[in-house]
CSV table of C-alpha atoms in Angstrom, one decimal:
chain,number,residue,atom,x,y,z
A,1497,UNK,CA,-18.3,39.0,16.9
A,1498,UNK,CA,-16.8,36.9,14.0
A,1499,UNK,CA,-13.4,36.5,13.9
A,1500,UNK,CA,-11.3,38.9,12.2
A,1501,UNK,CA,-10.4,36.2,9.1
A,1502,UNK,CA,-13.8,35.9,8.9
A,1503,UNK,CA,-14.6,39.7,9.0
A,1504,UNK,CA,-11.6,40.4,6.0
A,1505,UNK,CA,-13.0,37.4,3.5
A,1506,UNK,CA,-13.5,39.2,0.3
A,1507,UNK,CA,-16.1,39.7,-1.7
A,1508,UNK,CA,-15.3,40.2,-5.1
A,1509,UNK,CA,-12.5,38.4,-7.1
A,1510,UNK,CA,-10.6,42.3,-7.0
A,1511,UNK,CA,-10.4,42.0,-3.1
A,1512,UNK,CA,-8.9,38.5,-3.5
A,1513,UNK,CA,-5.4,38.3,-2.8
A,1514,UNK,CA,-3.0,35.8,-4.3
A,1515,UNK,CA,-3.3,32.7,-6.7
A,1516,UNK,CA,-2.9,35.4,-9.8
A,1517,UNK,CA,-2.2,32.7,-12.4
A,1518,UNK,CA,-5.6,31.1,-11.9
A,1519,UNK,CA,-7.8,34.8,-11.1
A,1520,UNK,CA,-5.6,37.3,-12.6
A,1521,UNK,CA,-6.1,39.0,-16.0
A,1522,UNK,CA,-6.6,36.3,-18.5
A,1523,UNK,CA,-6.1,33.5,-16.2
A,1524,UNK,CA,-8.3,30.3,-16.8
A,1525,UNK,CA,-10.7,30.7,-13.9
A,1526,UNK,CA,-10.8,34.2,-14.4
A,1527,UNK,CA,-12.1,33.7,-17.7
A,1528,UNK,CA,-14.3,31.2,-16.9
A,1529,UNK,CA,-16.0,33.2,-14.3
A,1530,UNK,CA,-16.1,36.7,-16.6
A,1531,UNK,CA,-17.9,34.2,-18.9
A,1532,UNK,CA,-20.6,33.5,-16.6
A,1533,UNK,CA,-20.0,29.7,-17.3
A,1534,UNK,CA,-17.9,27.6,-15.0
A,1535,UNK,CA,-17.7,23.5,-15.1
A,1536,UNK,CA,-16.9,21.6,-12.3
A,1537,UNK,CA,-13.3,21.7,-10.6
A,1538,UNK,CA,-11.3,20.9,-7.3
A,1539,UNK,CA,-9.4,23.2,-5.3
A,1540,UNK,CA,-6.1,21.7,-4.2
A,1541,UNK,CA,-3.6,23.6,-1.9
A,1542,UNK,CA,-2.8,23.7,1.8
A,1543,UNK,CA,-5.0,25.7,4.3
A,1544,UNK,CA,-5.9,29.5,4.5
A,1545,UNK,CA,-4.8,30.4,0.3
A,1546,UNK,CA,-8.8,31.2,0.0
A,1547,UNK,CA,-10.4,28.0,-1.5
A,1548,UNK,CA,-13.4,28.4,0.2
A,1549,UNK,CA,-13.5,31.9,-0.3
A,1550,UNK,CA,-12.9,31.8,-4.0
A,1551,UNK,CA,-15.8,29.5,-4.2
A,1552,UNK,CA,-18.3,31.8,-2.5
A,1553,UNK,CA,-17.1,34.7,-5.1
A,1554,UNK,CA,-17.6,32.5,-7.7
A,1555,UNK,CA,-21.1,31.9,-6.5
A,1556,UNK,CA,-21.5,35.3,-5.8
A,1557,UNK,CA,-20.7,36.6,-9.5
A,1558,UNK,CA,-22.6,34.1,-10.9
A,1559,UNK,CA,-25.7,35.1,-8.8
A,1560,UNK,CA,-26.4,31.0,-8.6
A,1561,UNK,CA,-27.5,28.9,-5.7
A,1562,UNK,CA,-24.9,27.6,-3.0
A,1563,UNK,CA,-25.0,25.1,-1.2
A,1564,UNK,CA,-22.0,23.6,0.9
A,1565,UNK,CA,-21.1,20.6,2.8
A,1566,UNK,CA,-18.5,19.7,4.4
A,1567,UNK,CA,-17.0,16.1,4.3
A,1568,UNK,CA,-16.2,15.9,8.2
A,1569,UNK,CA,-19.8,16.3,9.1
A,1570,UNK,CA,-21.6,15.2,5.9
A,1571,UNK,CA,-23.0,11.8,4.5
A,1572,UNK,CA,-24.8,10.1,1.6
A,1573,UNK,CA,-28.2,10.9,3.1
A,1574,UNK,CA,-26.7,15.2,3.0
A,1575,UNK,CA,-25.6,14.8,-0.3
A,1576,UNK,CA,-28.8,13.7,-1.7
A,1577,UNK,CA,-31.0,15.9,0.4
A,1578,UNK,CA,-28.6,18.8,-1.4
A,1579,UNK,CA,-28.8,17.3,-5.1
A,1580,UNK,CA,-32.7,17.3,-4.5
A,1581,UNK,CA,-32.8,20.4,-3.3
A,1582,UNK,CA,-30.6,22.0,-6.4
A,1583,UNK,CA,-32.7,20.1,-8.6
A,1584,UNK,CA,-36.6,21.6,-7.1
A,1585,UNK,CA,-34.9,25.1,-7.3
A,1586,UNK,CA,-33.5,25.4,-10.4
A,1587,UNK,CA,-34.6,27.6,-13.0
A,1588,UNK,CA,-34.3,26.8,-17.0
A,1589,UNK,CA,-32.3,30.0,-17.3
A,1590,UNK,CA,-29.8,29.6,-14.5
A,1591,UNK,CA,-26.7,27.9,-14.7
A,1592,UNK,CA,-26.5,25.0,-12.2
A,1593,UNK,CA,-26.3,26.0,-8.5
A,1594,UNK,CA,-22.5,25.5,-7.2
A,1595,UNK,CA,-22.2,22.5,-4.7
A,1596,UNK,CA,-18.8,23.4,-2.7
A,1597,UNK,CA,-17.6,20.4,-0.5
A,1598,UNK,CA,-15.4,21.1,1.7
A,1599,UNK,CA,-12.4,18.4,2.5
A,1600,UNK,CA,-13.4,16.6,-0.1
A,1601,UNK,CA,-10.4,13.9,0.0
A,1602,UNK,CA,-12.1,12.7,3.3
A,1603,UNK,CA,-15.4,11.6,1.3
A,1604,UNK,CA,-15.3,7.9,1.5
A,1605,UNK,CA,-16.2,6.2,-2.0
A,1606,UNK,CA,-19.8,5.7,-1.9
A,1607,UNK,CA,-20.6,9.7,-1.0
A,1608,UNK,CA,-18.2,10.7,-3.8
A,1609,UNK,CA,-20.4,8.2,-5.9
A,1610,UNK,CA,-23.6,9.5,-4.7
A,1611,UNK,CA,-22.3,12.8,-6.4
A,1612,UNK,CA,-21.6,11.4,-9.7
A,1613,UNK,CA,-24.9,11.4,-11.6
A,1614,UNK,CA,-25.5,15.0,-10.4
A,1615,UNK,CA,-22.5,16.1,-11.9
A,1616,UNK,CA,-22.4,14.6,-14.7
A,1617,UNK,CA,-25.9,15.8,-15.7
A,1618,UNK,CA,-25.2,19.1,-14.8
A,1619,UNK,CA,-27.9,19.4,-12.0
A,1620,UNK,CA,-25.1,21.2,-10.2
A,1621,UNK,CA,-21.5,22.6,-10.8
A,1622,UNK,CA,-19.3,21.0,-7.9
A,1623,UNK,CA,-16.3,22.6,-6.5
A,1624,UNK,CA,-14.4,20.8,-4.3
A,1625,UNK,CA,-11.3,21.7,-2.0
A,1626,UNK,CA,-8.9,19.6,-0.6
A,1627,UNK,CA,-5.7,19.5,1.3
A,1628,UNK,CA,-4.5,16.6,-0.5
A,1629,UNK,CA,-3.8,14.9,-3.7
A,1630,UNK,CA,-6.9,14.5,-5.4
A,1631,UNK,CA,-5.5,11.6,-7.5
A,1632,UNK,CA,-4.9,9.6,-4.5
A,1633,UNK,CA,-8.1,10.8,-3.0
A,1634,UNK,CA,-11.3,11.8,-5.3
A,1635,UNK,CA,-12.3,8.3,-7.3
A,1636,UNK,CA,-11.8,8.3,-11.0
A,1637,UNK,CA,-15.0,8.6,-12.5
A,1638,UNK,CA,-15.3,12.4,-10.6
A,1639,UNK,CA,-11.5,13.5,-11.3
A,1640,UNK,CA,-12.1,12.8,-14.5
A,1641,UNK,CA,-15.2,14.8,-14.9
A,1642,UNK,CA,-13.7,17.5,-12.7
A,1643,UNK,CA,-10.5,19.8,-13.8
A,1644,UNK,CA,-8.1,20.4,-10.9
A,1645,UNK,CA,-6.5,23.6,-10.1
A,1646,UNK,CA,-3.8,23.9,-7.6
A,1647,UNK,CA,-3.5,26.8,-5.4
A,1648,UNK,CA,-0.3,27.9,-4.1
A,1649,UNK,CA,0.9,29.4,-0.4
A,1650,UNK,CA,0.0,33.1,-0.4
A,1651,UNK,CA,3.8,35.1,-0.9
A,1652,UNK,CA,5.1,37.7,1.4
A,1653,UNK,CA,4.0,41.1,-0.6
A,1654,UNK,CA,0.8,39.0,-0.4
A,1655,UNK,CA,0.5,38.4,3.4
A,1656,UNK,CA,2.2,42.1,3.8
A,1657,UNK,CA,-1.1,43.3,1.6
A,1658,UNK,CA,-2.9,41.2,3.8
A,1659,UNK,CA,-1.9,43.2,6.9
A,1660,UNK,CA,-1.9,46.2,5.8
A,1661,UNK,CA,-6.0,46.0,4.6
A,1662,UNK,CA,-6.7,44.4,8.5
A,1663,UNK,CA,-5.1,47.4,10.2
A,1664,UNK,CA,-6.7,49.7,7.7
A,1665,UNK,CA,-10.1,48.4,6.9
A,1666,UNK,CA,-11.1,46.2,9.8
A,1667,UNK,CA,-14.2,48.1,11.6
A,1668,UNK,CA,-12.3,46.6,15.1
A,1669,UNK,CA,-8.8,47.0,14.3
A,1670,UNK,CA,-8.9,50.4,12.9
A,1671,UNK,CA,-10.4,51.7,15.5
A,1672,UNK,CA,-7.0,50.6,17.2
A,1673,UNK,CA,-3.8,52.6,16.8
A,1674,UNK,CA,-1.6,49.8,15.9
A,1675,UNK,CA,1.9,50.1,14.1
A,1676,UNK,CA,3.6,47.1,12.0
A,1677,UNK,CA,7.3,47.6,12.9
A,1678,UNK,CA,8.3,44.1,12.3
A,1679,UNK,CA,6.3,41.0,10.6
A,1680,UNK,CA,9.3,38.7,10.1
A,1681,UNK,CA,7.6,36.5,12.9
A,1682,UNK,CA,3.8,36.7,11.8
A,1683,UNK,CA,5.2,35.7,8.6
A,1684,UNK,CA,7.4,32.9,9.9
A,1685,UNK,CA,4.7,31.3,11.9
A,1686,UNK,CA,1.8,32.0,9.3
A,1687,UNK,CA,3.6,29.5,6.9
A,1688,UNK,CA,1.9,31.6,3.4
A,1689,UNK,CA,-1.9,30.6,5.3
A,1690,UNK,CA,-3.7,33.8,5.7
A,1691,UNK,CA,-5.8,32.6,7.8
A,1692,UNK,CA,-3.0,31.6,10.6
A,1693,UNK,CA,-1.3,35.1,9.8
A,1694,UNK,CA,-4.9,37.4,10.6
A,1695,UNK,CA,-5.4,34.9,13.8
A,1696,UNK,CA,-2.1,36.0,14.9
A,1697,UNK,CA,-2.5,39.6,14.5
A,1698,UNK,CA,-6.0,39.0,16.4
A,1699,UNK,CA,-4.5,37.1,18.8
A,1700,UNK,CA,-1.3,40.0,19.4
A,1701,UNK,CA,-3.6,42.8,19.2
A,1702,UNK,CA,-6.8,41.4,21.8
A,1703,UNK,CA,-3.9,41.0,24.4
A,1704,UNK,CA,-2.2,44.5,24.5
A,1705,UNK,CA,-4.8,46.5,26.7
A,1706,UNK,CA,-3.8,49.9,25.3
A,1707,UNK,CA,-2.8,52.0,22.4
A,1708,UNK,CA,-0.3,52.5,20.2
A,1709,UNK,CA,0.0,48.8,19.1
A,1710,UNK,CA,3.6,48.5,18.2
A,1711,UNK,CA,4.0,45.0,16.5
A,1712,UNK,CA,7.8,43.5,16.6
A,1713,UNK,CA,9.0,40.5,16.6
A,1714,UNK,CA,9.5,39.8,20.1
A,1715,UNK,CA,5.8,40.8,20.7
A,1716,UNK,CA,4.3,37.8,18.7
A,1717,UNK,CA,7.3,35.2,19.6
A,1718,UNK,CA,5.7,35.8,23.7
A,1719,UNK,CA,2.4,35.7,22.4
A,1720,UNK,CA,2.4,32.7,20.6
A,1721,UNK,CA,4.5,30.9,23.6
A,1722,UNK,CA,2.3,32.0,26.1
A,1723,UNK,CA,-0.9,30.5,24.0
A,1724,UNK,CA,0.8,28.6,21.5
A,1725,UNK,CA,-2.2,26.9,19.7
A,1726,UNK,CA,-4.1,30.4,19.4
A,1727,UNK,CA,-2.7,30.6,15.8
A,1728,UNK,CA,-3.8,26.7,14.8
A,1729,UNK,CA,-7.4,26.7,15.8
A,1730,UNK,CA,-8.2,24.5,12.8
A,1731,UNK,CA,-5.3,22.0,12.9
A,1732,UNK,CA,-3.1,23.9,10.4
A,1733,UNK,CA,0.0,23.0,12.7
A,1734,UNK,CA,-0.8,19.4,10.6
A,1735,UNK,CA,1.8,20.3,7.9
A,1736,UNK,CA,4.3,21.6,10.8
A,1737,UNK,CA,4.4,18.1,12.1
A,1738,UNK,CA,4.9,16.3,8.9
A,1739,UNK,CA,7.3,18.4,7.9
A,1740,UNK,CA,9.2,17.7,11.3
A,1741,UNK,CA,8.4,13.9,10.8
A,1742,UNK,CA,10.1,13.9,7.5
A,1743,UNK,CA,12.7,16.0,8.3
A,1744,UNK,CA,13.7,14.0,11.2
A,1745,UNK,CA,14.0,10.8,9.2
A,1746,UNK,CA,15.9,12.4,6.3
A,1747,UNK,CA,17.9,13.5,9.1
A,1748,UNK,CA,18.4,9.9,10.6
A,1749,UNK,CA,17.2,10.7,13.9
A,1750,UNK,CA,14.6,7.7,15.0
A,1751,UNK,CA,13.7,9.3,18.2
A,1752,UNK,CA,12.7,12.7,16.4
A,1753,UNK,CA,10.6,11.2,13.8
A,1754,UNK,CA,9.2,8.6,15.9
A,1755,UNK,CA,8.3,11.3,18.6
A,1756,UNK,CA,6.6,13.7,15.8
A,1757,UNK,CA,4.9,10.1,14.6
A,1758,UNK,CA,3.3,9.8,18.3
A,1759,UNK,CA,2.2,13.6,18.1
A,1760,UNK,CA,0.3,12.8,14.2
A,1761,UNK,CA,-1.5,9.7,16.2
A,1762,UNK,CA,-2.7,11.8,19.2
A,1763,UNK,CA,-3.8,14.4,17.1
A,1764,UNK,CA,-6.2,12.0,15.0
A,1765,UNK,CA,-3.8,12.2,11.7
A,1766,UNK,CA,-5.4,9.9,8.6
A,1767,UNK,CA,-3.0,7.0,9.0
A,1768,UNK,CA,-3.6,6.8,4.5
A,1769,UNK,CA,-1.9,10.2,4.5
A,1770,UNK,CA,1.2,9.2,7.1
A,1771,UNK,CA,1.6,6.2,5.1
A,1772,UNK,CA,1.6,7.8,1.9
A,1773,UNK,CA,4.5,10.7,3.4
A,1774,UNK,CA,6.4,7.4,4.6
A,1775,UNK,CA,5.9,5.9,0.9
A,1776,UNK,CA,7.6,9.2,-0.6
A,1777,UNK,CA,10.3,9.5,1.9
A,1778,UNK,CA,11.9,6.1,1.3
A,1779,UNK,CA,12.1,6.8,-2.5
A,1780,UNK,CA,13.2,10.7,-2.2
A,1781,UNK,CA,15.5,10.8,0.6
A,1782,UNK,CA,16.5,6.7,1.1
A,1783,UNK,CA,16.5,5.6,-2.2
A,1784,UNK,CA,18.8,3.5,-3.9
A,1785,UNK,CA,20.7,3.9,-0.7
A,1786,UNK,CA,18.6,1.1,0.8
A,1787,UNK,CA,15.4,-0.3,-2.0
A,1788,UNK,CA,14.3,-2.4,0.6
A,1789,UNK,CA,12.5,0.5,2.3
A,1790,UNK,CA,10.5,1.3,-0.5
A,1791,UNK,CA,9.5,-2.2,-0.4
A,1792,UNK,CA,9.2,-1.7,3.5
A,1793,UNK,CA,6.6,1.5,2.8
A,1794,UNK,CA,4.8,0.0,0.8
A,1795,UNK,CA,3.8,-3.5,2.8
A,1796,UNK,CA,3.5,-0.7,5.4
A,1797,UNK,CA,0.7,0.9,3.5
A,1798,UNK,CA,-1.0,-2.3,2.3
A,1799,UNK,CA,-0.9,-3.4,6.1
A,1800,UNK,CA,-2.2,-0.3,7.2
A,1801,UNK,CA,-5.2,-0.7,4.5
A,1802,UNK,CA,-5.7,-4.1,6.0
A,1803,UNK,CA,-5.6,-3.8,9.9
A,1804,UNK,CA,-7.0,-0.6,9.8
A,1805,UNK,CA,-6.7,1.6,13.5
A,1806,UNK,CA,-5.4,1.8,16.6
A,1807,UNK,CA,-3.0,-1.7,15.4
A,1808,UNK,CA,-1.7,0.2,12.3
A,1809,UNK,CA,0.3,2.4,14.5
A,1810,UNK,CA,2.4,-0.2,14.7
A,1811,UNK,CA,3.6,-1.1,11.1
A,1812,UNK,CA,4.1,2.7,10.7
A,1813,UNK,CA,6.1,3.0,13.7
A,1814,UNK,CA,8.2,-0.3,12.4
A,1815,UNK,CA,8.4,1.9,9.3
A,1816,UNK,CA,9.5,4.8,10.9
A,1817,UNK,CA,12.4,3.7,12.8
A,1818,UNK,CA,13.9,1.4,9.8
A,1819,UNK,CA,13.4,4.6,7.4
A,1820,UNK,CA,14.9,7.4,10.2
A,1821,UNK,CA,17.9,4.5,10.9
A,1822,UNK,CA,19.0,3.8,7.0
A,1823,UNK,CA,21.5,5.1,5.0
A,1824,UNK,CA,20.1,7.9,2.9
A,1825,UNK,CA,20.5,8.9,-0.7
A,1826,UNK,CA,18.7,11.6,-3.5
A,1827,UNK,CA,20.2,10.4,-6.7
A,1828,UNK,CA,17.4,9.1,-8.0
A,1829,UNK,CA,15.3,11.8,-6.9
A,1830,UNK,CA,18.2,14.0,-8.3
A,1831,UNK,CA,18.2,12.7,-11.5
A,1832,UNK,CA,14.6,12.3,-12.6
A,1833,UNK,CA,14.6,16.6,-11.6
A,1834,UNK,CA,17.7,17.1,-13.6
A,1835,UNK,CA,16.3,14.6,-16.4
A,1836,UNK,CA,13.0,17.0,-16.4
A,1837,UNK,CA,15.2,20.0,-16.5
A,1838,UNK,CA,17.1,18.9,-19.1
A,1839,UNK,CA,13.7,18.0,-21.7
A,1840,UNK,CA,12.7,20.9,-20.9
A,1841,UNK,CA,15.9,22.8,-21.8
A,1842,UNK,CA,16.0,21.1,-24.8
A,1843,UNK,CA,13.1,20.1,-26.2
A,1844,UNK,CA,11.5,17.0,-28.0
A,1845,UNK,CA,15.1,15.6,-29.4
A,1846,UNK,CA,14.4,12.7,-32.2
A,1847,UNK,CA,15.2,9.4,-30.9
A,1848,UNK,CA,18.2,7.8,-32.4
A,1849,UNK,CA,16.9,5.2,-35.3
A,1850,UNK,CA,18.9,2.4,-33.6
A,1851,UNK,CA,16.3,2.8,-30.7
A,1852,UNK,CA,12.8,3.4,-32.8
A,1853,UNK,CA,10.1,0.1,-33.3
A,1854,UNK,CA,10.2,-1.0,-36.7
A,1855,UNK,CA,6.8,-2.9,-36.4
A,1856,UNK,CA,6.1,-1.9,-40.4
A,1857,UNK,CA,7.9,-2.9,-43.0
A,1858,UNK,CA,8.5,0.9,-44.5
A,1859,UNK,CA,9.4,1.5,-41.2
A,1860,UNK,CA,12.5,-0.8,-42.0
A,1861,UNK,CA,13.8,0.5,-45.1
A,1862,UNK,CA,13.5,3.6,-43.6
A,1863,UNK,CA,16.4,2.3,-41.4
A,1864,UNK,CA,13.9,2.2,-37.7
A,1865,UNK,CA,15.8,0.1,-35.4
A,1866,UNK,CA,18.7,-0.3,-37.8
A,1867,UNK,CA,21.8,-1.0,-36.1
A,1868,UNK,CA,20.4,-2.2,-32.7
A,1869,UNK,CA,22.1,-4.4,-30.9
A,1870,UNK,CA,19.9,-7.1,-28.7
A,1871,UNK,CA,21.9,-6.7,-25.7
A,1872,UNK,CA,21.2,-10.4,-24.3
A,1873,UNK,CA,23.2,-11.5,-27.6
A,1874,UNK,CA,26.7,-10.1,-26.1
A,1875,UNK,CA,29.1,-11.5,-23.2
A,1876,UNK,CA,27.3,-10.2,-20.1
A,1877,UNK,CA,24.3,-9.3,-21.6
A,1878,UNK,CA,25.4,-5.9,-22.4
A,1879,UNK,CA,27.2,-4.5,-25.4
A,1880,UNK,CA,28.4,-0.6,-25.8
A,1881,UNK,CA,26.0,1.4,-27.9
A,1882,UNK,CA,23.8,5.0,-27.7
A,1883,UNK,CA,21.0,5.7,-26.1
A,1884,UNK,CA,20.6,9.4,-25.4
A,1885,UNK,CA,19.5,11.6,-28.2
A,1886,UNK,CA,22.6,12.8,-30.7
A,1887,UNK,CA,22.6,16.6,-29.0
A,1888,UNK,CA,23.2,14.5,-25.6
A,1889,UNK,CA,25.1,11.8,-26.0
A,1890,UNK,CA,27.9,12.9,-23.5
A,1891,UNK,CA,25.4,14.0,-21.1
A,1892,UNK,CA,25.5,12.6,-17.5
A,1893,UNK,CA,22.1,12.4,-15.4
A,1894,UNK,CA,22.6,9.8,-12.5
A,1895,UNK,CA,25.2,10.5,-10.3
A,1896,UNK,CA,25.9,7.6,-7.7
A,1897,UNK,CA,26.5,8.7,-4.2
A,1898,UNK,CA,28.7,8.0,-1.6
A,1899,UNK,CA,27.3,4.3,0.2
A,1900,UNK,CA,27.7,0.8,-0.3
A,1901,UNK,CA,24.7,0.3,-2.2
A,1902,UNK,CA,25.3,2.9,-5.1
A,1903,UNK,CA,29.1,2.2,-5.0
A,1904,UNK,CA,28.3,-1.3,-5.6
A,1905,UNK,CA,26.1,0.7,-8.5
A,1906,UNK,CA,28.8,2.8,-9.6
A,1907,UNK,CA,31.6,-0.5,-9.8
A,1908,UNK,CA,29.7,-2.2,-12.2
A,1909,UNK,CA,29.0,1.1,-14.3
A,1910,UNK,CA,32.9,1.5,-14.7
A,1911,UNK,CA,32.8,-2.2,-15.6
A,1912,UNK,CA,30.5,-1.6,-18.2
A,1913,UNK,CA,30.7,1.5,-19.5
A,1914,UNK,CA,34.3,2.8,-18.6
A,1915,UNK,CA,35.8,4.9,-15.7
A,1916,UNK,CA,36.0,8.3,-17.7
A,1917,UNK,CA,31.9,8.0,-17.9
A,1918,UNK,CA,31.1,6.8,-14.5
């Protein structure tokens, strides 16, 4: 028998649960689909919020062919035989079978190329889902013929539907007298992936031999110890671990990130994906603190790119241990947040005309860039004048924190500037 995720994927877009702001009423995909016309796009979000599913409805409502691969398993050779096949089957009056690939960020170059031509001509509509970052991992040419839409981890009224239909609906589990008491655990562990959450209550369920069911807390905590890895068939417990990893370097503890580092490698982790985590964790959490890890990431990923596997363990255990032992710092990442915050609170402010480009000459009598002073002109190469917007001009964005790197930051801002601003 299939399993019971499996058993609940919906059919229609109504049974669909979550991701409302792409298929509720008057959503973009929504639209798209109730138009009968759909160009291509890419899937991004984590595992179990119904990618592949929403393709299949999509296909379904269409009443178009479907074909899928998936990028684990698939090569150039697939990919053509499919395009060929899409092509001979085709009638005039159809809109272009759906080709849904599945992991699409681990297509290497030339397979995403071999897709190209098909896509651009329309032979068929490609949907692609992915795990990652399609702009670090779909080439250019097909991002840019592909819109992306980002799914989002289902929410707890979501999951709590979720539940609800399996004991309700489910030709097995109904069948079953089983009571949800508690579901702060399946929640907890299910990390907004339905998939994880209905292999739990499978898994929680299959093991109690007799009726009532009575689902609590402490039920699924001993199930899940007893079989821990019955609720991560697919390798879902991937974002667990990177989210220990960086945790345990923001947290400046080399032995916890190196250990969830070793864990990543003997689970088959990309390297390109640890690298990239490693690349982000020296600017968000390290930051001005220490800019030498940045640099650090970086060579790490460019060395990685180079060596390639098993010797690029090594650089990004290097990496590791120097990121996990430095002082750490978020004002940068801090300030570029409250920057955003801040444009968005207050809109598309004029910039001062001290600070416009003059490059025309009505420009200038208009008074653009009247007033400017060339700071390399001054003692010190820096002379006191405006640059924020009028509305702003008092406002403060960066605020140094406390290690020897920003105070050295922070000194010659009070040179500079004054101590009642910095």
């Amino acid at each position: 028998m299939a399993p019971l995720a499996e058993r609940l994927r919906p059919k229609t877009l109504d049974e669909y649960i979550g991701q409302k702001h792409l298929v509720g009423p008057n959503a973009v995909l929504r639209k798209m689909i109730d138009a009968g016309r759909i160009s291509s796009f890419i899937l991004w979000g984590p595992p179990g919020v119904g990618k592949t599913t929403l393709a299949q409805i999509i296909a379904n409502r269409l009443e178009t062919p479907f074909y899928t691969l998936s990028a684990v398993t698939s090569g150039v050779k697939d990919v053509r035989d499919v395009i060929e096949r899409a092509k001979s089957g085709r009638f005039f009056s159809q809109a272009s079978p759906i080709l849904f690939i599945d992991e699409i960020h681990r297509f290497s170059k030339s397979q995403q190329d071999s897709l190209l031509g098909a896509v651009e001509q329309g032979v068929v509509t490609l949907i692609g889902a992915t795990t990652e970052n399609p702009s670090f991992e779909v080439i250019r040419p097909l991002l840019s013929r592909c819109q992306v839409y980002v799914l989002k981890p289902l929410e707890k009224d979501d999951l709590l539907e979720l539940l609800q239909r399996a004991v309700t609906t489910d030709l097995v589990l109904k069948e079953r007298k089983i009571e949800l008491r508690e579901t702060t655990a399946m929640l907890r562990y299910s990390g907004g992936d339905a998939r994880k959450l209905l292999n739990i209550l499978e898994l929680v369920v299959e093991a109690e031999s007799s009726d009532p069911v009575i689902i609590t807390d402490a039920l699924v905590t001993e199930r899940l110890q007893q079989n821990p890895m019955a609720y991560d068939k697919d390798g879902e417990m991937h974002y667990d671990i990177i989210s220990a990893f960086i945790k345990s370097i923001r947290g400046s503890d080399p032995d916890g990130a190196i250990y969830w580092l070793a864990r990543m490698v003997e689970g088959g982790e990309d390297p390109a994906f640890i690298a990239r985590r490693l690349v982000i964790s020296a600017a968000e959490d390290i930051g001005l603190a220490n800019p030498n890890a940045l640099l650090l990431a970086n060579a790490c990923f460019d060395t990685l790119m180079k060596i390639g596997w098993p010797e690029g363990r090594i650089p990004l255990a290097e990496t590791t241990i120097y990121l996990a032992t430095s002082p750490k710092s978020n004002s940068a990442y801090m300030a570029i947040n409250d920057a955003i915050a801040l444009v968005q609170q207050t809109g598309n402010l004029p910039v001062p005309l001290h600070l416009r480009n003059a490059p025309t000459k009505l420009m200038k009598q208009l008074g653009y860039a009247d007033g400017y002073k060339y700071a390399h002109d001054y003692p010190g190469h820096f002379v006191r004048q405006q640059f924020l917007p009028d509305e702003l001009k008092d406002q403060r964005i960066w605020h140094p924190q406390d290690n020897a790197a920003e105070r050295k930051h922070q000194e010659r801002m009070q040179a500079l500037w004054g101590k009642e601003k910095y």
